[in-house]
PDB file of C-alpha atoms in Angstrom:
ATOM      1  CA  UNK Z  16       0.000   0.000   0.000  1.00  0.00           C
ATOM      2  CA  UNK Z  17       2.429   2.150   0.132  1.00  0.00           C
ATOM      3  CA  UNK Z  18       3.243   2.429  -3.492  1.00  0.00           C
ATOM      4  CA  UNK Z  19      -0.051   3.920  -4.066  1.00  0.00           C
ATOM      5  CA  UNK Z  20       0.497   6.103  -1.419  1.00  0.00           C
ATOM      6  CA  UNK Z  21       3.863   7.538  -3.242  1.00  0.00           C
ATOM      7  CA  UNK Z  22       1.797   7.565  -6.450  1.00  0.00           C
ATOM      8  CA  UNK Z  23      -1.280   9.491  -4.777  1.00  0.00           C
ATOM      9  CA  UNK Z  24       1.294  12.168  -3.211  1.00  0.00           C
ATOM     10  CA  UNK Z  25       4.082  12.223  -6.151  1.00  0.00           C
ATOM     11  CA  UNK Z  26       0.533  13.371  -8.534  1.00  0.00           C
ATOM     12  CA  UNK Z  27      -0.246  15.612  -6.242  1.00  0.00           C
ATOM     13  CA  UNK Z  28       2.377  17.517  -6.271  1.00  0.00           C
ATOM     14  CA  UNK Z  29       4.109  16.885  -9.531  1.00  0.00           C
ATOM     15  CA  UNK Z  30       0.501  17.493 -11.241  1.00  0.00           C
ATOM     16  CA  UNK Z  31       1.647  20.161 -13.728  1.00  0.00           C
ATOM     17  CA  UNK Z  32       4.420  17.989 -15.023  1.00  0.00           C
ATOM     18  CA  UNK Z  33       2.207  14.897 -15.438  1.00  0.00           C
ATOM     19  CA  UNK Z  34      -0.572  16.894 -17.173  1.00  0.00           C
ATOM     20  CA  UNK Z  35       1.843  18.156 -19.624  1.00  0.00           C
ATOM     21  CA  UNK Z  36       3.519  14.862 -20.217  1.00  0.00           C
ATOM     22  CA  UNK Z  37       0.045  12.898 -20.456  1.00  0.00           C
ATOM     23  CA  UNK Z  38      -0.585  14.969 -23.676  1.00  0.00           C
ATOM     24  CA  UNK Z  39       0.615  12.088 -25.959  1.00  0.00           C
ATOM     25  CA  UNK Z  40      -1.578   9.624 -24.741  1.00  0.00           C
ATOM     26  CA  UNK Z  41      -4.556  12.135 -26.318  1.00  0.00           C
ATOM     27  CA  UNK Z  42      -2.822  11.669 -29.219  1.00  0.00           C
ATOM     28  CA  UNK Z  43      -1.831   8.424 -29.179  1.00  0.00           C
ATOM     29  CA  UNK Z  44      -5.393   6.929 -28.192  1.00  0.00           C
ATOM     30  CA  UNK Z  45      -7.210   9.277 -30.722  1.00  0.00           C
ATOM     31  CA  UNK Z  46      -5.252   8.280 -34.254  1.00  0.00           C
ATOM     32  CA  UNK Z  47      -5.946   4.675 -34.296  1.00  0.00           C
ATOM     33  CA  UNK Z  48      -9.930   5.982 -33.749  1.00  0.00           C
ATOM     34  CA  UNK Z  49      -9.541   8.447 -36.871  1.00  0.00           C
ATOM     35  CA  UNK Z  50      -8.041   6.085 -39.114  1.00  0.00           C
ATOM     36  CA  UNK Z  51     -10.383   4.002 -41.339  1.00  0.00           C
ATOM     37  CA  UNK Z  52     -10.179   0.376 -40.170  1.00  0.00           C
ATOM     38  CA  UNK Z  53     -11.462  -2.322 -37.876  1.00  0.00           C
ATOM     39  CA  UNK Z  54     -10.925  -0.674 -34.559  1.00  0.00           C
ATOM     40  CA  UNK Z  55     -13.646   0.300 -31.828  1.00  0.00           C
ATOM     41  CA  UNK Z  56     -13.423   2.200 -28.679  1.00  0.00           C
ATOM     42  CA  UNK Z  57     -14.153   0.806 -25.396  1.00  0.00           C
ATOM     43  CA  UNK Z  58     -13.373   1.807 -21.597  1.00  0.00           C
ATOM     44  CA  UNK Z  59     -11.647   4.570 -22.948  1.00  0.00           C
ATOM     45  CA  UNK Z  60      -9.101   2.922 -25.210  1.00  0.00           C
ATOM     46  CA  UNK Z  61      -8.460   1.577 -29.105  1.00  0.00           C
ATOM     47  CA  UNK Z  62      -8.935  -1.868 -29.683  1.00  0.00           C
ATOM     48  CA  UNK Z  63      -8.543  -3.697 -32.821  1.00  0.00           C
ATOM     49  CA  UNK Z  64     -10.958  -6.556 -34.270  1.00  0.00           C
ATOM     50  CA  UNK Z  65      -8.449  -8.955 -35.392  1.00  0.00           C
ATOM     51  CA  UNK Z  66     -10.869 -11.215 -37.683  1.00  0.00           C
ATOM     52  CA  UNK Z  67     -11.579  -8.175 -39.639  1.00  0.00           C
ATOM     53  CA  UNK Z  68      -7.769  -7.998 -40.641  1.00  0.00           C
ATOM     54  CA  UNK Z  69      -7.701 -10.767 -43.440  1.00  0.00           C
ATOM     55  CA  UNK Z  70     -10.727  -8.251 -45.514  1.00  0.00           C
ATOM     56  CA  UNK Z  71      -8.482  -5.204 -44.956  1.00  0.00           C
ATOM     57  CA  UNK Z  72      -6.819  -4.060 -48.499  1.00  0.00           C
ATOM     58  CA  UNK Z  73      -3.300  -3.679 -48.999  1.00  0.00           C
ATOM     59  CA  UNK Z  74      -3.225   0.058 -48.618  1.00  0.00           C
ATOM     60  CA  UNK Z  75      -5.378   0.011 -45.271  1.00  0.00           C
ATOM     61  CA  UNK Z  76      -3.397  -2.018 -44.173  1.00  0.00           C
ATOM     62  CA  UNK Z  77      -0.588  -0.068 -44.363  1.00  0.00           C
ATOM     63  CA  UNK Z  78      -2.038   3.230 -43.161  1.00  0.00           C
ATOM     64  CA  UNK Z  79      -3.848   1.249 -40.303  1.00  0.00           C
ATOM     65  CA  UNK Z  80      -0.115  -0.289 -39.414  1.00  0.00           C
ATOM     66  CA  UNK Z  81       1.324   3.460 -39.644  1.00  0.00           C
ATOM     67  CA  UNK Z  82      -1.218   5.094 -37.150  1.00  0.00           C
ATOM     68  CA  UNK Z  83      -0.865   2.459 -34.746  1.00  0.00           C
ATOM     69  CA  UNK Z  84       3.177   2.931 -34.888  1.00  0.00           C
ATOM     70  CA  UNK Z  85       2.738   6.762 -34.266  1.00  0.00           C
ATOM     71  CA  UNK Z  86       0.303   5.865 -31.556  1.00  0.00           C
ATOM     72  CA  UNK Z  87       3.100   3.308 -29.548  1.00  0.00           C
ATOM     73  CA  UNK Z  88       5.928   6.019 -29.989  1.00  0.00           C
ATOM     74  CA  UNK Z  89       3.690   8.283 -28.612  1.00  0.00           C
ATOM     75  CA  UNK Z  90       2.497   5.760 -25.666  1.00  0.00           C
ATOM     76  CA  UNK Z  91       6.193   5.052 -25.349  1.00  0.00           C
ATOM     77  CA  UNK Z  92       7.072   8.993 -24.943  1.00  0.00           C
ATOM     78  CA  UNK Z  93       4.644   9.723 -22.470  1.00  0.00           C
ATOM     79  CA  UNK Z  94       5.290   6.386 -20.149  1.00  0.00           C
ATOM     80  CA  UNK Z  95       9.335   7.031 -20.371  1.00  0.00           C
ATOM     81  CA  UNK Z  96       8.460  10.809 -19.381  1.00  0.00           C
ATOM     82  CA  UNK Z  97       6.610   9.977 -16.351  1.00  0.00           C
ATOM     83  CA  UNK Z  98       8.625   6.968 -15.272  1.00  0.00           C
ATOM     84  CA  UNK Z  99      11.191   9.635 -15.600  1.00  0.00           C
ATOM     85  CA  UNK Z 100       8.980  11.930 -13.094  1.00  0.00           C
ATOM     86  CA  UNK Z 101       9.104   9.224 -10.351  1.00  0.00           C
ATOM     87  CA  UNK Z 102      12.674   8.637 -10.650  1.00  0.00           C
ATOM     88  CA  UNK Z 103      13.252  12.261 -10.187  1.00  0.00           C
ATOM     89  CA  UNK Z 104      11.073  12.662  -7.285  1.00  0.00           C
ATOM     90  CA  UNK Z 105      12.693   9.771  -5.914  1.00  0.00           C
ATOM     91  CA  UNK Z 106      16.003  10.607  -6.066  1.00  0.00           C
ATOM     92  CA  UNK Z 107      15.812  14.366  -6.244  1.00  0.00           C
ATOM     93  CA  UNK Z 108      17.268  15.533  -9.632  1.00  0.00           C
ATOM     94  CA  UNK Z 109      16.609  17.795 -12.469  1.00  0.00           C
ATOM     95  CA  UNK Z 110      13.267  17.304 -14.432  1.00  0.00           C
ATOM     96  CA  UNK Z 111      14.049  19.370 -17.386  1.00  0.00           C
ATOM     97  CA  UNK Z 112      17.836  17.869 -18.289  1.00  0.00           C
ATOM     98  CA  UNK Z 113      16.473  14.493 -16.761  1.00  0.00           C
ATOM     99  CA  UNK Z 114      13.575  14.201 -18.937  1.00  0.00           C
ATOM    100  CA  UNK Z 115      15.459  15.393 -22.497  1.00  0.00           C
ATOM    101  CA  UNK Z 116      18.392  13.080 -21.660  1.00  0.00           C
ATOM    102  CA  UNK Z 117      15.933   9.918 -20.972  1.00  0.00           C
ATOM    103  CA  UNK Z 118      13.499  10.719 -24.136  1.00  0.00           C
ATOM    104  CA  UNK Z 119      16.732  10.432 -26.343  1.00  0.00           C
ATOM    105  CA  UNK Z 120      17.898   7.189 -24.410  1.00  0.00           C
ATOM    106  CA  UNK Z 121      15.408   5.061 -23.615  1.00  0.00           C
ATOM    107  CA  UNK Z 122      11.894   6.370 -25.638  1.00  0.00           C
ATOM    108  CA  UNK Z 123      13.001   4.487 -28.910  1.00  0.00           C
ATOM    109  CA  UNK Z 124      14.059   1.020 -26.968  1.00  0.00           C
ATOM    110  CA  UNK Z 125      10.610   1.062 -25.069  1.00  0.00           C
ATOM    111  CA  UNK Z 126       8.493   1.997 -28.463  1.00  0.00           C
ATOM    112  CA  UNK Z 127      11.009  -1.206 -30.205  1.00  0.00           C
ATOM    113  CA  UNK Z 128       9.677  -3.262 -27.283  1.00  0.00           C
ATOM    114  CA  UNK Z 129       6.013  -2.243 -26.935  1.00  0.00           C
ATOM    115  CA  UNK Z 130       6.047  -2.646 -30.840  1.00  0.00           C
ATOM    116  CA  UNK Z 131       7.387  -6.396 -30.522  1.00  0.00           C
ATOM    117  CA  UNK Z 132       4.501  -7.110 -27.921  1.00  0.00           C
ATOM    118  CA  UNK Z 133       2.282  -5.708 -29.921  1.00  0.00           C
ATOM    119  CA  UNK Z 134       3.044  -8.054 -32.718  1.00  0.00           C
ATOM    120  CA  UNK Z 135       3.481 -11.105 -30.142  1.00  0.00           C
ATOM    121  CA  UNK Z 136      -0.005 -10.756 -29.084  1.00  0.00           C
ATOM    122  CA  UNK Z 137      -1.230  -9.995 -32.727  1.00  0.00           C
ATOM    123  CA  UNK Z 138      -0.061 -13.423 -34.402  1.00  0.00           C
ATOM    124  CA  UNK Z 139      -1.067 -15.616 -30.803  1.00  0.00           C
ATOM    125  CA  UNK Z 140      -4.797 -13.665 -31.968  1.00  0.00           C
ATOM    126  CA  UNK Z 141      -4.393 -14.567 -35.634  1.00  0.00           C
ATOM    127  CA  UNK Z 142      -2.917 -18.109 -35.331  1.00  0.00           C
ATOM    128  CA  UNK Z 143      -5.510 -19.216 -31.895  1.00  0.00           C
ATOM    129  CA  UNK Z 144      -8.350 -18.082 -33.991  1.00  0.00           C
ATOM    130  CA  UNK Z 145      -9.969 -21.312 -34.999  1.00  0.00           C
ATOM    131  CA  UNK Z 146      -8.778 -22.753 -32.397  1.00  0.00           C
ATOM    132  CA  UNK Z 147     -11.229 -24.984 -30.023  1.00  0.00           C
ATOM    133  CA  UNK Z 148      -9.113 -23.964 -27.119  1.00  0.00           C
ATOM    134  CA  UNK Z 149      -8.645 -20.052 -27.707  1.00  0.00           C
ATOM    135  CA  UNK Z 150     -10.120 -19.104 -24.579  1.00  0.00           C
ATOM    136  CA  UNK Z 151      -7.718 -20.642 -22.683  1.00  0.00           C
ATOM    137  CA  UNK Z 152      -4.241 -20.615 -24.979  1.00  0.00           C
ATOM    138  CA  UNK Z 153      -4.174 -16.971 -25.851  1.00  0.00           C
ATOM    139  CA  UNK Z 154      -4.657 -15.632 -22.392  1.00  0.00           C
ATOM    140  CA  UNK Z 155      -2.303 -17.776 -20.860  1.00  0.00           C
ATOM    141  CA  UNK Z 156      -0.195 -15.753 -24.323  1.00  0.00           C
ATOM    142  CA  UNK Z 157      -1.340 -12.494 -23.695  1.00  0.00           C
ATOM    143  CA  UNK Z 158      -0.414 -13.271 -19.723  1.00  0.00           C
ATOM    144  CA  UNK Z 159       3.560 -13.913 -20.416  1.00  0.00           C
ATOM    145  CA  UNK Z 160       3.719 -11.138 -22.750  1.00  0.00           C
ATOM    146  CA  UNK Z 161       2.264  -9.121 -21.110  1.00  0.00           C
ATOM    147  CA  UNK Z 162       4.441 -10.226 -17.712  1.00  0.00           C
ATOM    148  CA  UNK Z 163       7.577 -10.224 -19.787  1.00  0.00           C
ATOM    149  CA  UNK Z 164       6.749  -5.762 -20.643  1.00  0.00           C
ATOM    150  CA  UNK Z 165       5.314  -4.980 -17.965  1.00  0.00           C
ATOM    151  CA  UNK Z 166       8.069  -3.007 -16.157  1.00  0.00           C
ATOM    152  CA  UNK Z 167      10.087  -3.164 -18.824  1.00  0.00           C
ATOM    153  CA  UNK Z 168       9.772   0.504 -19.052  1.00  0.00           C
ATOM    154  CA  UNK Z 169      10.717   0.827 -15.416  1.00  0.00           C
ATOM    155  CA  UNK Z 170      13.516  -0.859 -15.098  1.00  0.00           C
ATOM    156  CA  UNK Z 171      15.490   1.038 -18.565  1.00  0.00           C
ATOM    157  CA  UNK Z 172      14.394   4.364 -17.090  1.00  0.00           C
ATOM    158  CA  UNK Z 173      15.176   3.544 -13.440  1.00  0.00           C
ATOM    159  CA  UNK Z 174      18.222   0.593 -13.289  1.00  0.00           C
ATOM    160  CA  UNK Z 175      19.381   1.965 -16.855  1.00  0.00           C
ATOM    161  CA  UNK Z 176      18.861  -2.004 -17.891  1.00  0.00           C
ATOM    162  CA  UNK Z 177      19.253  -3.174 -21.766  1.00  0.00           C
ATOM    163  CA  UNK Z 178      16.110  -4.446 -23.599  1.00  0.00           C
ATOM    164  CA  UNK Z 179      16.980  -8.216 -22.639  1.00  0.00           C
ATOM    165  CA  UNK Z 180      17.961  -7.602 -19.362  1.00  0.00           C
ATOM    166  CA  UNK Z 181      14.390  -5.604 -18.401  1.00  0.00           C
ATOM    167  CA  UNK Z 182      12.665  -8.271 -19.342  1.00  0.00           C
ATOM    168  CA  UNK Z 183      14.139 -10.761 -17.166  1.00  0.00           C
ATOM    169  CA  UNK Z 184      13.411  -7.351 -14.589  1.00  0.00           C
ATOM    170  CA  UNK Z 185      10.195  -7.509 -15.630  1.00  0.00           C
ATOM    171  CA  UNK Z 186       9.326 -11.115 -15.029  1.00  0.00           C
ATOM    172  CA  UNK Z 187      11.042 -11.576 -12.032  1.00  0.00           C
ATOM    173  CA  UNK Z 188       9.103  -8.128 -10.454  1.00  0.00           C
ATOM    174  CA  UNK Z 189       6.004  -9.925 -11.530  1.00  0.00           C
ATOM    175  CA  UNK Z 190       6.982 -13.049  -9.987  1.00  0.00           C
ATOM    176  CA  UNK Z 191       8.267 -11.292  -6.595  1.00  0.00           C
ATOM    177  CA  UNK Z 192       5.333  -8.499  -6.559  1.00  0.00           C
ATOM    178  CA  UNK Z 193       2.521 -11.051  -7.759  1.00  0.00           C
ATOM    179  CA  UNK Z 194       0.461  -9.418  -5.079  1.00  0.00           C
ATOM    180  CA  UNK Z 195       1.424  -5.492  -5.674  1.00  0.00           C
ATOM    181  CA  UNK Z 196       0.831  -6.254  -9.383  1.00  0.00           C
ATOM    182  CA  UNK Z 197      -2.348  -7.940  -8.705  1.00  0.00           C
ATOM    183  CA  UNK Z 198      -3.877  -4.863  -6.506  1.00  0.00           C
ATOM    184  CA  UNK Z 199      -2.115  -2.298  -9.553  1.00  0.00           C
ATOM    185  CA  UNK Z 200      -4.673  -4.300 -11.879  1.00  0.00           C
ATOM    186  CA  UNK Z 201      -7.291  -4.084  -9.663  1.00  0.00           C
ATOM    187  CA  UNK Z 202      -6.878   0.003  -9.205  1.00  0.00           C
ATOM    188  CA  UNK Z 203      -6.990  -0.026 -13.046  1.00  0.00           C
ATOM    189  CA  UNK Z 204     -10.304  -2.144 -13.641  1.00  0.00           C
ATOM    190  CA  UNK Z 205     -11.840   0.035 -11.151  1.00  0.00           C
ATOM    191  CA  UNK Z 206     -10.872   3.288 -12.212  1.00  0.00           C
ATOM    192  CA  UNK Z 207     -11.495   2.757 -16.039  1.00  0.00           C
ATOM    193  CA  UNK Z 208     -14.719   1.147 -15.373  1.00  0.00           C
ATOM    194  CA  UNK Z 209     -16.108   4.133 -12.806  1.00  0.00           C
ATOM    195  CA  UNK Z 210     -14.751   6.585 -15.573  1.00  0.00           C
ATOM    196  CA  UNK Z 211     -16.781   4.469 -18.259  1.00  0.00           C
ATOM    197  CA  UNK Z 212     -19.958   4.486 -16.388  1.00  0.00           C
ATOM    198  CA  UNK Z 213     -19.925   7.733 -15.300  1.00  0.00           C
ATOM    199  CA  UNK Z 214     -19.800   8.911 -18.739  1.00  0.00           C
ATOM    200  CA  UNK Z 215     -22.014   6.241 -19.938  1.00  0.00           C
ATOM    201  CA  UNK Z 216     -25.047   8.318 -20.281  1.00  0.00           C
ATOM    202  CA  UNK Z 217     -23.509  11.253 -22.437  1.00  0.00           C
ATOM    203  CA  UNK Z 218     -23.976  11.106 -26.351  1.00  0.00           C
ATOM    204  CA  UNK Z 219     -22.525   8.754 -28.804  1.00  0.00           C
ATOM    205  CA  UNK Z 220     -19.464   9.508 -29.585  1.00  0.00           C
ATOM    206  CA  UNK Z 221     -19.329  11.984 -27.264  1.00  0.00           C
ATOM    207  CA  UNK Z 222     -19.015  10.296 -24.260  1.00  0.00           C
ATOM    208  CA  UNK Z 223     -16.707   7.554 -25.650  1.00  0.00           C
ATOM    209  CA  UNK Z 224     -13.841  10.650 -26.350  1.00  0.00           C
ATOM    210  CA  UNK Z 225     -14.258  12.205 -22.939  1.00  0.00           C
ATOM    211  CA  UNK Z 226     -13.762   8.855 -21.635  1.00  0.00           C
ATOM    212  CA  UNK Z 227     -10.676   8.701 -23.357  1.00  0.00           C
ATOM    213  CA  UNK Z 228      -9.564  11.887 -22.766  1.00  0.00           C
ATOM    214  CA  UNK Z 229     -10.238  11.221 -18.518  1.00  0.00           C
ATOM    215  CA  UNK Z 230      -8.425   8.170 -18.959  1.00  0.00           C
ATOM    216  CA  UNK Z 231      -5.433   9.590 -20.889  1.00  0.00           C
ATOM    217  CA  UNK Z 232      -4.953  12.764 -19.065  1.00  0.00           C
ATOM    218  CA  UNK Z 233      -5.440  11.106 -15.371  1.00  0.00           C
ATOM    219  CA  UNK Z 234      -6.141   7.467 -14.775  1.00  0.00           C
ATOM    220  CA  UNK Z 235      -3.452   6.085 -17.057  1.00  0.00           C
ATOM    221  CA  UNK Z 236      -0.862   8.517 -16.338  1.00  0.00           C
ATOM    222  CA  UNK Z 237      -1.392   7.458 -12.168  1.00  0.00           C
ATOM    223  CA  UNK Z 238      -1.293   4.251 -13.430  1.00  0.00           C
ATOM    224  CA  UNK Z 239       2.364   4.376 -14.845  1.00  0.00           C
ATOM    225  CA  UNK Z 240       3.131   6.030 -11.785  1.00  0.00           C
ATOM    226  CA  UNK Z 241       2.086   3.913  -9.206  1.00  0.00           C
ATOM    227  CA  UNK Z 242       3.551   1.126 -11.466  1.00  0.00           C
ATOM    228  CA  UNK Z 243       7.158   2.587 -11.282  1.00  0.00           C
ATOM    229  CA  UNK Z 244       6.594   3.118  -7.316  1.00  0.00           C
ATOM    230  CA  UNK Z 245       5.892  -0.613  -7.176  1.00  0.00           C
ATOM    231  CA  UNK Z 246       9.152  -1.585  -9.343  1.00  0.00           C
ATOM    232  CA  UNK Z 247      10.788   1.307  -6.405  1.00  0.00           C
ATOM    233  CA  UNK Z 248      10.231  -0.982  -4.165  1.00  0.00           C
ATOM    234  CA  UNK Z 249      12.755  -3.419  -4.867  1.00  0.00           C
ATOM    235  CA  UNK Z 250      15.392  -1.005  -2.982  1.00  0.00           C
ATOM    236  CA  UNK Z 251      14.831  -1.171   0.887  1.00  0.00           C
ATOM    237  CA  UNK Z 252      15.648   2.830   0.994  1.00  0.00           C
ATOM    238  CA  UNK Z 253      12.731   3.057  -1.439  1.00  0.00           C
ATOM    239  CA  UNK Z 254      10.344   1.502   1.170  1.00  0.00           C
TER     240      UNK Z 254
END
């Protein structure tokens, strides 16, 4: 618990810098929307329909696969900058020199490695598709991929680890932390589902882009946050 109470505080008072480094996530959420092609919004994010993929022209394809590439730099930007945020706070340094040096460093490996999962978890769709057993192979997939990235961002921005070696980070974090990451998944089912009701009742599309736009400029942003507290924790000064 009291990871999320660093996160609660470190938004508190680092709100400015997380507002202005949330503004991204606008972006990256909204181009995959705007771009013709199977993809539908839901709690506030872009999802794709993967059995609509085989109909999809060559050309849609292509501008489909560009928008979603702009949209993981972008995702990739904004969760280096805030990792970035906690490290600072954490360790008391510079934001503005801090934040330039660590965009240049690590934003490109973390949008390579996003890209990769991406893809991962796109063929285990495509290939489990007829599959009698789909319901249970690609979770159990989309579960080590997803364990494998999960603080992959985390532990480049904070340890200063190569790709390979933050993913063994990652894996072993969500080994150790089973229950921190557990309650972190929790806090985000909750929060994305209150913001979806909430806004339930408002106009189509209306309320599905203010949904997004809540969940890019405040729930996912805490989210990153109290997601590099928990990785903090693995150093006993951190506790």
């Amino acid at each position: 618990m009291r990871a999320l109470g660093h996160s609660m505080r470190l938004y508190r008072e680092r709100a400015g810098f997380v507002l202005l480094f949330s503004l991204p996530f606008i972006f990256a959420l909204i181009i995959p929307s705007l771009v013709s092609g199977p993809t539908y919004l839901s709690l506030g994010g872009v999802f794709l329909r993967t059995g609509s993929i085989p109909e999809m022209d060559p050309l849609g394809m292509a501008v489909m696969l560009s928008a979603y590439l702009i949209s993981m730099f972008l995702i990739a930007e904004s969760i280096t900058s805030i990792t970035l945020l906690v490290k600072m706070k954490r360790t008391q340094t510079n934001p503005t020199s801090e934040v330039i040096a660590g965009l240049r460093k690590y934003g490109i490996t973390i949008f390579l490695a996003y890209t990769l999962a991406a893809l991962l978890i796109l063929i285990a769709q495509l290939v489990t598709f007829d599959m009698e057993l789909r319901g249970v192979i690609l979770p159990v997939l989309m579960l080590l991929v997803s364990a494998g990235i999960l603080f992959v961002p985390q532990a480049m921005v904070i340890d200063g680890y190569r790709l390979g070696r933050a993913i063994d980070a990652s894996l072993a974090m969500v080994k150790k932390r089973w229950a921190s990451v557990l309650l972190w998944s929790l806090m985000g089912v909750i929060l994305l589902t209150v913001t979806e009701l909430l806004l339930f009742l408002l106009p189509h599309p209306l309320g599905s882009y203010l949904v997004l736009l809540v969940n890019s400029v405040f729930v996912l942003p805490f989210l990153i946050i109290y997601q590099a507290n928990i990785y903090m924790k693995k150093y006993a000064l951190a506790h």
